[in-house]
Amino acid sequence: MALGIREHSTWLRFKEGAIHWSKGGTSGICDYVEGVITGVKYQDREFEWQGKKIHKRELVIDIQDGSDKYSLTDGVDSNSGIQLQNKLLNTDVGETIRISPSKKDDVRDGKPVVVTSGVFINVNNESIKQKYNKDNPGNMPEWDKVRVNGKDVWDKTAQIEFLEQEMLEHFKNAKAVEVASTSGEFHESEIPSWDDSSSGGDTGDTPF
C-alpha cells in the first residue's frame, strides 16, 4: 500500500482591495496571484455574521504556478466576482494570467472603509477586458430592477447563472500542468485577522 501526504492549496480571498491568503494556520496579504488556471468550480457556504445566518454562493478558481497551488474564492454576486468571471472568459485556457484586485474608499454604516471595487487581469503585460459589456452584451442578461419592501433593488440572478455556465464550459478542459515558476509571484506584506464576513468585494449598483 502506498502512503502519501495530501497537498493543500493556499486559499485566497479578496478583501479591502488586496488578496488575503491562508494556509496551515498562517495568513497574510499579497497584491496579486499569477499562474495557470487548473480548475473552476462553484460552492455554497453558510456562516453567521452579526447574529444572522448568511448563505453565499462562491466561485473557486484553482491556480498553479510550478509546484505552488492556490484556490481563489469570490462571491458570485459581487462586482469583483462578476468582473473576474467576465474577464477570465476573454482568456485562453492554459495561459499564464495575473489577477489583482482594485480598491476604493467607501462609507459603510457611517464609517469610512476600503472595499474591493473590481479586478485587473493581465496576460503578457496586457490588460484583459470583459468579454461582455454594454457595447457587446452578447447573450448575457442584464440585471433586473425589482421592488422589494418598497425599495428598488437590482436582481442579478439571471446574469450570475449565465456566467457560471459560461465559466464551467470555458474551463472544462483546464488541468494541472508543468509550468515554470514566475518570479515574485506571491507577495506577503503582513499578517491580518481572517474574516469571512467582509470578503466578496463591493456588491455595486449597476448592471455592468
Coordinates of C-alpha atoms in Angstrom, one line a residue:
M1 CA 0.0 0.0 0.0
A2 CA 1.4 3.4 -1.0
L3 CA 1.3 6.2 1.6
G4 CA 1.4 9.9 0.9
I5 CA 0.6 13.3 2.3
R6 CA -2.2 15.3 0.8
E7 CA -1.0 18.5 -0.8
H8 CA -3.1 21.5 0.4
S9 CA -3.7 24.7 -1.6
T10 CA -3.2 28.2 -0.3
W11 CA -6.6 29.8 0.0
L12 CA -7.0 33.3 -1.4
R13 CA -9.8 35.8 -0.9
F14 CA -10.4 39.4 -2.0
K15 CA -10.7 41.9 0.9
E16 CA -10.2 45.6 1.1
G17 CA -8.6 45.8 -2.3
A18 CA -6.0 43.2 -1.6
I19 CA -5.7 39.4 -1.7
H20 CA -5.7 37.8 1.8
W21 CA -4.2 34.3 1.9
S22 CA -4.4 31.5 4.4
K23 CA -2.7 28.1 4.7
G24 CA -2.0 25.8 7.6
G25 CA -2.9 28.3 10.3
T26 CA -0.7 31.1 8.7
S27 CA -2.2 34.1 6.9
G28 CA -1.1 37.2 5.2
I29 CA -1.7 39.8 2.4
C30 CA -0.5 39.9 -1.2
D31 CA -1.0 42.2 -4.1
Y32 CA -1.7 39.6 -6.9
V33 CA -1.6 35.9 -7.8
E34 CA -0.1 34.6 -11.0
G35 CA -0.2 31.2 -12.6
V36 CA -2.3 28.9 -14.8
I37 CA -5.9 28.1 -14.1
T38 CA -6.2 24.4 -13.5
G39 CA -9.9 24.2 -12.5
V40 CA -13.1 26.1 -11.9
K41 CA -15.9 25.1 -9.6
Y42 CA -18.8 26.6 -7.5
Q43 CA -19.8 26.0 -3.9
D44 CA -22.4 27.1 -1.5
R45 CA -21.4 28.2 2.0
E46 CA -23.3 29.2 5.2
F47 CA -21.9 31.3 8.0
E48 CA -23.1 33.6 10.8
W49 CA -22.5 37.3 10.7
Q50 CA -23.8 39.8 13.2
G51 CA -26.1 37.1 14.5
K52 CA -27.6 36.3 11.1
K53 CA -27.1 33.1 9.1
I54 CA -25.8 34.1 5.6
H55 CA -26.0 31.9 2.5
K56 CA -23.4 32.6 -0.1
R57 CA -22.5 31.0 -3.5
E58 CA -18.9 31.3 -4.4
L59 CA -16.6 30.8 -7.3
V60 CA -13.5 28.8 -6.7
I61 CA -10.6 29.1 -9.1
D62 CA -7.7 26.7 -8.8
I63 CA -4.4 28.2 -9.9
Q64 CA -1.0 26.6 -10.3
D65 CA 2.5 28.2 -10.5
G66 CA 5.2 25.5 -10.7
S67 CA 4.6 23.3 -7.6
D68 CA 2.6 26.0 -5.8
K69 CA -1.1 25.7 -5.8
Y70 CA -3.7 28.3 -4.9
S71 CA -7.5 28.4 -4.6
L72 CA -9.1 31.8 -5.1
T73 CA -12.7 32.3 -3.9
D74 CA -15.1 35.2 -4.5
G75 CA -18.8 35.7 -4.2
V76 CA -20.6 35.3 -7.5
D77 CA -22.9 38.3 -6.8
S78 CA -20.1 40.8 -6.0
N79 CA -18.8 43.3 -8.5
S80 CA -15.3 41.7 -8.3
G81 CA -16.7 38.2 -8.8
I82 CA -18.7 39.3 -11.8
Q83 CA -15.8 41.1 -13.3
L84 CA -13.4 38.2 -12.6
Q85 CA -15.6 35.7 -14.5
N86 CA -16.4 38.1 -17.3
K87 CA -12.6 38.9 -17.9
L88 CA -11.5 35.3 -17.5
L89 CA -13.9 34.3 -20.3
N90 CA -11.6 36.5 -22.5
T91 CA -8.5 34.4 -21.7
D92 CA -7.3 31.2 -23.2
V93 CA -7.1 28.0 -21.2
G94 CA -3.5 27.1 -20.3
E95 CA -2.0 30.6 -20.5
T96 CA -0.4 32.3 -17.5
I97 CA -2.5 35.1 -16.0
R98 CA -2.1 37.6 -13.3
I99 CA -5.1 38.5 -11.1
S100 CA -5.1 41.6 -8.8
P101 CA -8.0 43.4 -7.1
S102 CA -8.7 47.1 -7.3
K103 CA -9.9 49.2 -4.3
K104 CA -11.9 52.3 -3.5
D105 CA -12.8 54.3 -0.4
D106 CA -16.4 53.9 0.7
V107 CA -18.7 54.5 3.7
R108 CA -20.5 51.6 5.4
D109 CA -22.7 52.1 8.4
G110 CA -21.4 55.7 8.7
K111 CA -17.8 54.6 8.8
P112 CA -15.1 55.1 6.2
V113 CA -13.9 51.7 4.8
V114 CA -11.8 50.4 1.9
V115 CA -13.6 47.9 -0.4
T116 CA -12.7 45.8 -3.3
S117 CA -14.2 47.5 -6.3
G118 CA -13.1 45.3 -9.2
V119 CA -10.4 43.0 -10.6
F120 CA -7.5 43.5 -13.0
I121 CA -6.4 40.6 -15.2
N122 CA -3.2 40.7 -17.2
V123 CA -1.8 38.3 -19.8
N124 CA 1.7 39.0 -21.2
N125 CA 1.6 42.5 -19.6
E126 CA -1.7 43.3 -21.5
S127 CA -4.9 44.1 -19.6
I128 CA -7.8 41.8 -20.3
K129 CA -11.2 43.5 -20.9
Q130 CA -14.6 42.0 -20.0
K131 CA -15.9 39.7 -22.7
Y132 CA -19.5 41.0 -22.3
N133 CA -20.1 44.7 -21.9
K134 CA -22.6 47.5 -22.8
D135 CA -21.2 47.7 -26.4
N136 CA -21.0 43.9 -26.8
P137 CA -23.6 42.4 -24.5
G138 CA -23.9 39.1 -26.4
N139 CA -26.3 36.8 -24.7
M140 CA -25.5 37.9 -21.2
P141 CA -28.7 39.0 -19.3
E142 CA -28.7 42.5 -17.7
W143 CA -29.6 43.0 -14.1
D144 CA -33.4 43.3 -13.5
K145 CA -34.7 46.1 -11.3
V146 CA -37.3 44.8 -8.8
R147 CA -39.1 46.3 -5.9
V148 CA -38.6 44.7 -2.5
N149 CA -40.1 46.1 0.7
G150 CA -40.8 49.4 -1.1
K151 CA -37.3 49.8 -2.5
D152 CA -35.9 49.3 -6.0
V153 CA -33.0 46.8 -6.0
W154 CA -31.0 45.0 -8.7
D155 CA -31.7 41.3 -9.2
K156 CA -28.5 39.7 -10.7
T157 CA -29.8 36.1 -10.7
A158 CA -30.0 35.6 -14.5
Q159 CA -26.6 37.1 -15.1
I160 CA -25.0 35.1 -12.3
E161 CA -26.4 31.9 -13.6
F162 CA -25.3 32.7 -17.2
L163 CA -21.7 33.5 -16.1
E164 CA -21.5 30.3 -14.1
Q165 CA -22.5 28.1 -17.1
E166 CA -20.1 30.1 -19.4
M167 CA -17.2 29.6 -17.0
L168 CA -17.8 25.9 -16.5
E169 CA -17.9 25.4 -20.3
H170 CA -14.9 27.6 -21.0
F171 CA -12.6 25.9 -18.4
K172 CA -13.9 22.4 -18.7
N173 CA -10.6 21.2 -20.1
A174 CA -8.4 23.1 -17.7
K175 CA -6.0 20.8 -15.8
A176 CA -2.8 20.8 -13.8
V177 CA 0.3 21.3 -16.0
E178 CA 4.1 21.7 -15.5
V179 CA 4.8 25.4 -15.7
A180 CA 7.9 27.4 -14.9
S181 CA 7.7 29.3 -11.6
T182 CA 7.1 33.0 -12.1
S183 CA 9.3 35.5 -10.2
G184 CA 7.8 37.5 -7.4
E185 CA 4.5 35.6 -7.8
F186 CA 3.4 35.8 -4.2
H187 CA 3.9 39.0 -2.1
E188 CA 3.3 38.8 1.7
S189 CA 3.1 42.1 3.5
E190 CA 1.6 41.5 6.9
I191 CA -0.5 39.1 9.0
P192 CA -4.2 40.0 9.1
S193 CA -7.2 38.7 11.0
W194 CA -9.1 36.2 8.8
D195 CA -12.7 37.5 8.5
D196 CA -15.1 35.7 6.1
S197 CA -17.9 38.2 6.8
S198 CA -16.3 41.1 4.9
S199 CA -15.0 39.2 1.9
G200 CA -16.5 39.1 -1.6
G201 CA -15.9 42.6 -2.7
D202 CA -18.2 45.5 -3.4
T203 CA -21.7 44.5 -4.5
G204 CA -22.1 47.5 -6.6
D205 CA -25.3 49.0 -8.0
T206 CA -25.0 49.0 -11.8
P207 CA -25.6 46.2 -14.4
F208 CA -22.0 46.4 -15.8

